[in-house]
CSV table of N, CA and C in Angstrom, one decimal:
chain,number,residue,atom,x,y,z
A,21,UNK,N,186.7,-140.9,117.0
A,21,UNK,CA,186.8,-139.5,116.8
A,21,UNK,C,185.4,-138.8,116.9
A,22,UNK,N,185.4,-137.7,117.5
A,22,UNK,CA,184.1,-136.9,117.5
A,22,UNK,C,183.9,-136.2,116.2
A,23,UNK,N,182.6,-136.0,115.8
A,23,UNK,CA,182.3,-135.3,114.6
A,23,UNK,C,183.1,-134.0,114.3
A,24,UNK,N,183.4,-133.3,115.4
A,24,UNK,CA,184.1,-132.0,115.2
A,24,UNK,C,185.6,-132.3,114.7
A,25,UNK,N,186.1,-133.5,115.0
A,25,UNK,CA,187.4,-133.8,114.6
A,25,UNK,C,187.5,-134.0,113.0
A,26,UNK,N,186.4,-134.4,112.4
A,26,UNK,CA,186.4,-134.7,111.0
A,26,UNK,C,185.6,-133.7,110.2
A,27,UNK,N,184.6,-133.0,110.9
A,27,UNK,CA,183.7,-132.2,110.2
A,27,UNK,C,183.7,-130.8,110.8
A,28,UNK,N,184.7,-130.4,111.5
A,28,UNK,CA,184.8,-129.0,112.1
A,28,UNK,C,184.8,-128.0,111.0
A,29,UNK,N,184.5,-126.8,111.3
A,29,UNK,CA,184.4,-125.7,110.3
A,29,UNK,C,185.6,-125.5,109.4
A,30,UNK,N,186.8,-125.7,110.1
A,30,UNK,CA,188.0,-125.4,109.3
A,30,UNK,C,188.3,-126.6,108.3
A,31,UNK,N,187.6,-127.7,108.5
A,31,UNK,CA,187.8,-128.8,107.6
A,31,UNK,C,186.8,-128.9,106.4
A,32,UNK,N,185.8,-128.0,106.4
A,32,UNK,CA,184.7,-128.1,105.4
A,32,UNK,C,185.0,-127.3,104.2
A,33,UNK,N,186.0,-126.4,104.2
A,33,UNK,CA,186.3,-125.6,102.9
A,33,UNK,C,186.9,-126.5,101.9
A,34,UNK,N,186.7,-126.2,100.6
A,34,UNK,CA,187.2,-126.9,99.5
A,34,UNK,C,188.7,-126.7,99.5
A,35,UNK,N,189.5,-127.7,99.7
A,35,UNK,CA,191.0,-127.6,99.8
A,35,UNK,C,191.6,-127.1,98.4
A,36,UNK,N,190.9,-127.4,97.3
A,36,UNK,CA,191.4,-127.0,96.0
A,36,UNK,C,191.0,-125.5,95.7
A,37,UNK,N,190.3,-124.9,96.5
A,37,UNK,CA,189.9,-123.5,96.2
A,37,UNK,C,191.0,-122.5,96.5
A,38,UNK,N,191.0,-121.4,95.8
A,38,UNK,CA,192.0,-120.3,96.1
A,38,UNK,C,191.9,-119.9,97.6
A,39,UNK,N,192.9,-119.3,98.1
A,39,UNK,CA,192.9,-118.9,99.6
A,39,UNK,C,191.7,-118.1,100.0
A,40,UNK,N,191.4,-117.1,99.2
A,40,UNK,CA,190.3,-116.2,99.6
A,40,UNK,C,188.9,-117.0,99.6
A,41,UNK,N,188.7,-117.8,98.7
A,41,UNK,CA,187.5,-118.6,98.6
A,41,UNK,C,187.5,-119.6,99.8
A,42,UNK,N,188.6,-120.2,100.1
A,42,UNK,CA,188.7,-121.1,101.2
A,42,UNK,C,188.4,-120.4,102.5
A,43,UNK,N,188.9,-119.2,102.7
A,43,UNK,CA,188.6,-118.4,103.9
A,43,UNK,C,187.1,-118.1,104.0
A,44,UNK,N,186.5,-117.8,102.8
A,44,UNK,CA,185.1,-117.5,102.8
A,44,UNK,C,184.3,-118.7,103.1
A,45,UNK,N,184.6,-119.8,102.6
A,45,UNK,CA,183.9,-121.1,102.9
A,45,UNK,C,184.0,-121.4,104.4
A,46,UNK,N,185.2,-121.2,105.0
A,46,UNK,CA,185.3,-121.4,106.4
A,46,UNK,C,184.4,-120.5,107.2
A,47,UNK,N,184.3,-119.3,106.8
A,47,UNK,CA,183.4,-118.3,107.5
A,47,UNK,C,182.0,-118.8,107.4
A,48,UNK,N,181.6,-119.2,106.2
A,48,UNK,CA,180.2,-119.6,106.0
A,48,UNK,C,179.9,-120.9,106.9
A,49,UNK,N,180.9,-121.8,106.9
A,49,UNK,CA,180.7,-123.0,107.7
A,49,UNK,C,180.6,-122.6,109.2
A,50,UNK,N,181.3,-121.7,109.6
A,50,UNK,CA,181.2,-121.2,111.0
A,50,UNK,C,179.9,-120.6,111.3
A,51,UNK,N,179.4,-119.8,110.3
A,51,UNK,CA,178.0,-119.2,110.5
A,51,UNK,C,176.9,-120.2,110.5
A,52,UNK,N,177.1,-121.3,109.7
A,52,UNK,CA,176.1,-122.3,109.7
A,52,UNK,C,176.1,-123.2,110.9
A,53,UNK,N,177.3,-123.3,111.5
A,53,UNK,CA,177.4,-124.3,112.6
A,53,UNK,C,176.7,-123.9,113.9
A,54,UNK,N,176.4,-122.7,114.1
A,54,UNK,CA,175.6,-122.3,115.3
A,54,UNK,C,174.3,-123.0,115.3
A,55,UNK,N,174.0,-123.7,116.4
A,55,UNK,CA,172.7,-124.4,116.6
A,55,UNK,C,172.5,-125.5,115.6
A,56,UNK,N,173.6,-126.0,115.1
A,56,UNK,CA,173.5,-127.1,114.1
A,56,UNK,C,174.5,-128.2,114.3
A,57,UNK,N,174.2,-129.4,114.2
A,57,UNK,CA,175.1,-130.5,114.5
A,57,UNK,C,176.1,-130.5,113.3
A,58,UNK,N,177.4,-131.0,113.7
A,58,UNK,CA,178.5,-130.9,112.7
A,58,UNK,C,178.1,-131.7,111.5
A,59,UNK,N,177.5,-132.9,111.6
A,59,UNK,CA,177.1,-133.7,110.5
A,59,UNK,C,176.2,-133.0,109.5
A,60,UNK,N,175.3,-132.2,110.0
A,60,UNK,CA,174.4,-131.5,109.1
A,60,UNK,C,175.1,-130.3,108.5
A,61,UNK,N,175.9,-129.6,109.3
A,61,UNK,CA,176.7,-128.5,108.8
A,61,UNK,C,177.5,-129.0,107.6
A,62,UNK,N,178.2,-130.1,107.7
A,62,UNK,CA,179.0,-130.7,106.6
A,62,UNK,C,178.1,-131.0,105.4
A,63,UNK,N,176.9,-131.6,105.6
A,63,UNK,CA,176.0,-131.9,104.5
A,63,UNK,C,175.6,-130.6,103.8
A,64,UNK,N,175.2,-129.6,104.5
A,64,UNK,CA,174.8,-128.3,103.9
A,64,UNK,C,175.9,-127.6,103.2
A,65,UNK,N,177.1,-127.7,103.8
A,65,UNK,CA,178.3,-127.1,103.1
A,65,UNK,C,178.6,-127.8,101.8
A,66,UNK,N,178.4,-129.1,101.7
A,66,UNK,CA,178.6,-129.8,100.4
A,66,UNK,C,177.5,-129.4,99.4
A,67,UNK,N,176.3,-129.2,99.8
A,67,UNK,CA,175.3,-128.6,98.9
A,67,UNK,C,175.7,-127.3,98.4
A,68,UNK,N,176.2,-126.4,99.3
A,68,UNK,CA,176.6,-125.1,98.9
A,68,UNK,C,177.8,-125.1,97.9
A,69,UNK,N,178.7,-126.0,98.2
A,69,UNK,CA,179.9,-126.1,97.3
A,69,UNK,C,179.5,-126.7,96.0
A,70,UNK,N,178.5,-127.6,95.9
A,70,UNK,CA,178.0,-128.1,94.7
A,70,UNK,C,177.3,-127.0,93.9
A,71,UNK,N,176.7,-126.1,94.6
A,71,UNK,CA,176.0,-124.9,94.0
A,71,UNK,C,177.0,-123.9,93.5
A,72,UNK,N,178.1,-123.8,94.2
A,72,UNK,CA,179.1,-122.8,93.9
A,72,UNK,C,179.3,-121.8,95.1
A,73,UNK,N,180.1,-122.2,96.1
A,73,UNK,CA,180.2,-121.4,97.3
A,73,UNK,C,181.3,-120.4,97.1
A,74,UNK,N,181.0,-119.3,96.4
A,74,UNK,CA,181.9,-118.2,96.2
A,74,UNK,C,181.2,-116.9,96.5
A,75,UNK,N,181.9,-115.9,96.8
A,75,UNK,CA,181.3,-114.6,97.1
A,75,UNK,C,180.4,-114.2,95.9
A,76,UNK,N,180.9,-114.2,94.7
A,76,UNK,CA,180.1,-113.7,93.5
A,76,UNK,C,178.9,-114.6,93.3
A,77,UNK,N,179.0,-115.9,93.5
A,77,UNK,CA,177.8,-116.8,93.2
A,77,UNK,C,176.8,-116.6,94.3
A,78,UNK,N,177.2,-116.5,95.5
A,78,UNK,CA,176.2,-116.4,96.6
A,78,UNK,C,175.4,-115.0,96.5
A,79,UNK,N,176.1,-114.0,96.0
A,79,UNK,CA,175.4,-112.7,95.8
A,79,UNK,C,174.4,-112.8,94.6
A,80,UNK,N,174.7,-113.7,93.7
A,80,UNK,CA,173.8,-113.9,92.5
A,80,UNK,C,172.6,-114.8,92.9
A,81,UNK,N,172.8,-115.6,93.9
A,81,UNK,CA,171.8,-116.6,94.3
A,81,UNK,C,170.6,-115.9,95.0
A,82,UNK,N,169.4,-116.3,94.6
A,82,UNK,CA,168.2,-115.7,95.2
A,82,UNK,C,168.1,-116.2,96.7
A,83,UNK,N,167.4,-115.4,97.5
A,83,UNK,CA,167.2,-115.8,98.9
A,83,UNK,C,166.5,-117.1,99.0
A,84,UNK,N,165.5,-117.3,98.1
A,84,UNK,CA,164.7,-118.5,98.2
A,84,UNK,C,165.6,-119.8,97.8
A,85,UNK,N,166.4,-119.7,96.8
A,85,UNK,CA,167.3,-120.8,96.5
A,85,UNK,C,168.3,-121.0,97.6
A,86,UNK,N,168.9,-119.9,98.1
A,86,UNK,CA,169.8,-120.1,99.2
A,86,UNK,C,169.1,-120.7,100.4
A,87,UNK,N,167.9,-120.3,100.7
A,87,UNK,CA,167.1,-120.9,101.8
A,87,UNK,C,167.0,-122.4,101.6
A,88,UNK,N,166.7,-122.8,100.4
A,88,UNK,CA,166.6,-124.3,100.1
A,88,UNK,C,167.9,-125.0,100.3
A,89,UNK,N,169.0,-124.4,99.9
A,89,UNK,CA,170.3,-125.0,100.1
A,89,UNK,C,170.7,-125.1,101.6
A,90,UNK,N,170.2,-124.1,102.4
A,90,UNK,CA,170.5,-124.1,103.8
A,90,UNK,C,169.5,-124.9,104.7
A,91,UNK,N,168.5,-125.4,104.0
A,91,UNK,CA,167.4,-126.1,104.8
A,91,UNK,C,168.0,-127.2,105.7
A,92,UNK,N,167.6,-127.2,106.9
A,92,UNK,CA,168.0,-128.2,107.9
A,92,UNK,C,168.9,-127.6,109.0
A,93,UNK,N,169.6,-126.5,108.6
A,93,UNK,CA,170.5,-125.9,109.7
A,93,UNK,C,169.6,-125.1,110.6
A,94,UNK,N,170.0,-124.9,111.8
A,94,UNK,CA,169.2,-124.1,112.8
A,94,UNK,C,169.0,-122.7,112.3
A,95,UNK,N,167.8,-122.2,112.3
A,95,UNK,CA,167.5,-120.8,112.0
A,95,UNK,C,167.9,-120.5,110.5
A,96,UNK,N,167.7,-121.5,109.6
A,96,UNK,CA,168.2,-121.3,108.2
A,96,UNK,C,167.7,-120.1,107.5
A,97,UNK,N,166.5,-119.6,107.8
A,97,UNK,CA,166.0,-118.4,107.2
A,97,UNK,C,166.7,-117.2,107.6
A,98,UNK,N,167.1,-117.1,108.9
A,98,UNK,CA,167.9,-116.0,109.4
A,98,UNK,C,169.3,-116.0,108.8
A,99,UNK,N,169.8,-117.2,108.7
A,99,UNK,CA,171.2,-117.4,108.2
A,99,UNK,C,171.3,-117.0,106.8
A,100,UNK,N,170.2,-117.1,106.0
A,100,UNK,CA,170.2,-116.6,104.6
A,100,UNK,C,170.5,-115.1,104.6
A,101,UNK,N,169.8,-114.4,105.5
A,101,UNK,CA,170.0,-113.0,105.6
A,101,UNK,C,171.4,-112.6,106.1
A,102,UNK,N,171.9,-113.3,107.1
A,102,UNK,CA,173.2,-113.0,107.6
A,102,UNK,C,174.3,-113.3,106.6
A,103,UNK,N,174.2,-114.4,105.9
A,103,UNK,CA,175.2,-114.8,104.9
A,103,UNK,C,175.2,-113.8,103.8
A,104,UNK,N,174.0,-113.4,103.3
A,104,UNK,CA,173.9,-112.4,102.2
A,104,UNK,C,174.5,-111.1,102.7
A,105,UNK,N,174.2,-110.6,103.8
A,105,UNK,CA,174.7,-109.3,104.3
A,105,UNK,C,176.2,-109.4,104.5
A,106,UNK,N,176.7,-110.5,105.1
A,106,UNK,CA,178.1,-110.6,105.3
A,106,UNK,C,178.9,-110.7,104.0
A,107,UNK,N,178.3,-111.5,103.0
A,107,UNK,CA,179.0,-111.6,101.7
A,107,UNK,C,179.0,-110.3,101.0
A,108,UNK,N,178.0,-109.5,101.1
A,108,UNK,CA,178.0,-108.1,100.5
A,108,UNK,C,179.1,-107.2,101.1
A,109,UNK,N,179.2,-107.3,102.4
A,109,UNK,CA,180.2,-106.5,103.1
A,109,UNK,C,181.6,-107.0,102.7
A,110,UNK,N,181.8,-108.3,102.6
A,110,UNK,CA,183.1,-108.8,102.1
A,110,UNK,C,183.4,-108.3,100.7
A,111,UNK,N,182.4,-108.2,99.9
A,111,UNK,CA,182.6,-107.8,98.5
A,111,UNK,C,183.0,-106.3,98.5
A,112,UNK,N,182.2,-105.5,99.2
A,112,UNK,CA,182.4,-104.0,99.0
A,112,UNK,C,183.5,-103.5,99.9
A,113,UNK,N,183.8,-104.1,101.0
A,113,UNK,CA,184.8,-103.5,101.9
A,113,UNK,C,186.1,-104.3,102.0
A,114,UNK,N,186.1,-105.5,101.5
A,114,UNK,CA,187.3,-106.4,101.6
A,114,UNK,C,187.7,-107.1,100.3
A,115,UNK,N,187.2,-106.6,99.2
A,115,UNK,CA,187.4,-107.2,97.9
A,115,UNK,C,187.1,-108.7,97.8
A,116,UNK,N,186.1,-109.1,98.6
A,116,UNK,CA,185.6,-110.5,98.6
A,116,UNK,C,186.4,-111.5,99.5
A,117,UNK,N,187.4,-111.0,100.2
A,117,UNK,CA,188.3,-111.8,101.0
A,117,UNK,C,188.1,-111.5,102.5
A,118,UNK,N,187.7,-112.5,103.2
A,118,UNK,CA,187.5,-112.3,104.7
A,118,UNK,C,188.8,-111.8,105.3
A,119,UNK,N,188.8,-110.8,106.1
A,119,UNK,CA,190.0,-110.3,106.7
A,119,UNK,C,190.5,-111.3,107.7
A,120,UNK,N,191.8,-111.2,108.0
A,120,UNK,CA,192.5,-112.1,108.9
A,120,UNK,C,192.6,-111.5,110.3
A,121,UNK,N,192.4,-110.3,110.5
A,121,UNK,CA,192.6,-109.6,111.8
A,121,UNK,C,191.2,-109.3,112.4
A,122,UNK,N,191.2,-109.5,113.7
A,122,UNK,CA,190.0,-109.3,114.5
A,122,UNK,C,189.3,-107.9,114.3
A,123,UNK,N,190.0,-106.8,114.4
A,123,UNK,CA,189.4,-105.5,114.2
A,123,UNK,C,188.6,-105.4,112.9
A,124,UNK,N,189.2,-105.9,111.8
A,124,UNK,CA,188.5,-105.8,110.5
A,124,UNK,C,187.3,-106.8,110.5
A,125,UNK,N,187.3,-107.9,111.2
A,125,UNK,CA,186.2,-108.8,111.2
A,125,UNK,C,185.0,-108.2,112.0
A,126,UNK,N,185.3,-107.3,112.9
A,126,UNK,CA,184.2,-106.7,113.7
A,126,UNK,C,183.8,-105.5,113.1
């Protein structure tokens, strides 16, 4: 099996999480995966989940701590900014739940 078969973005969310948190974790995994090998994306996702990968907790997490958690993924400093901005938009415009339709995502 290729890494994407076992560590693809859709497989990295916590299966025991509520549906909104699971969708959020899938979105974060997708954001991390750009310019990053699947194995490293999976490792960083585990660090984030151990830290508490929820909308509320990521908004409470300082940029420096989030940067440490993301260390190793491609462009990790930029991804801190993108994840924080996206998470704030999700909180204020979508009640913390990533929308399921393309127009709302854009």
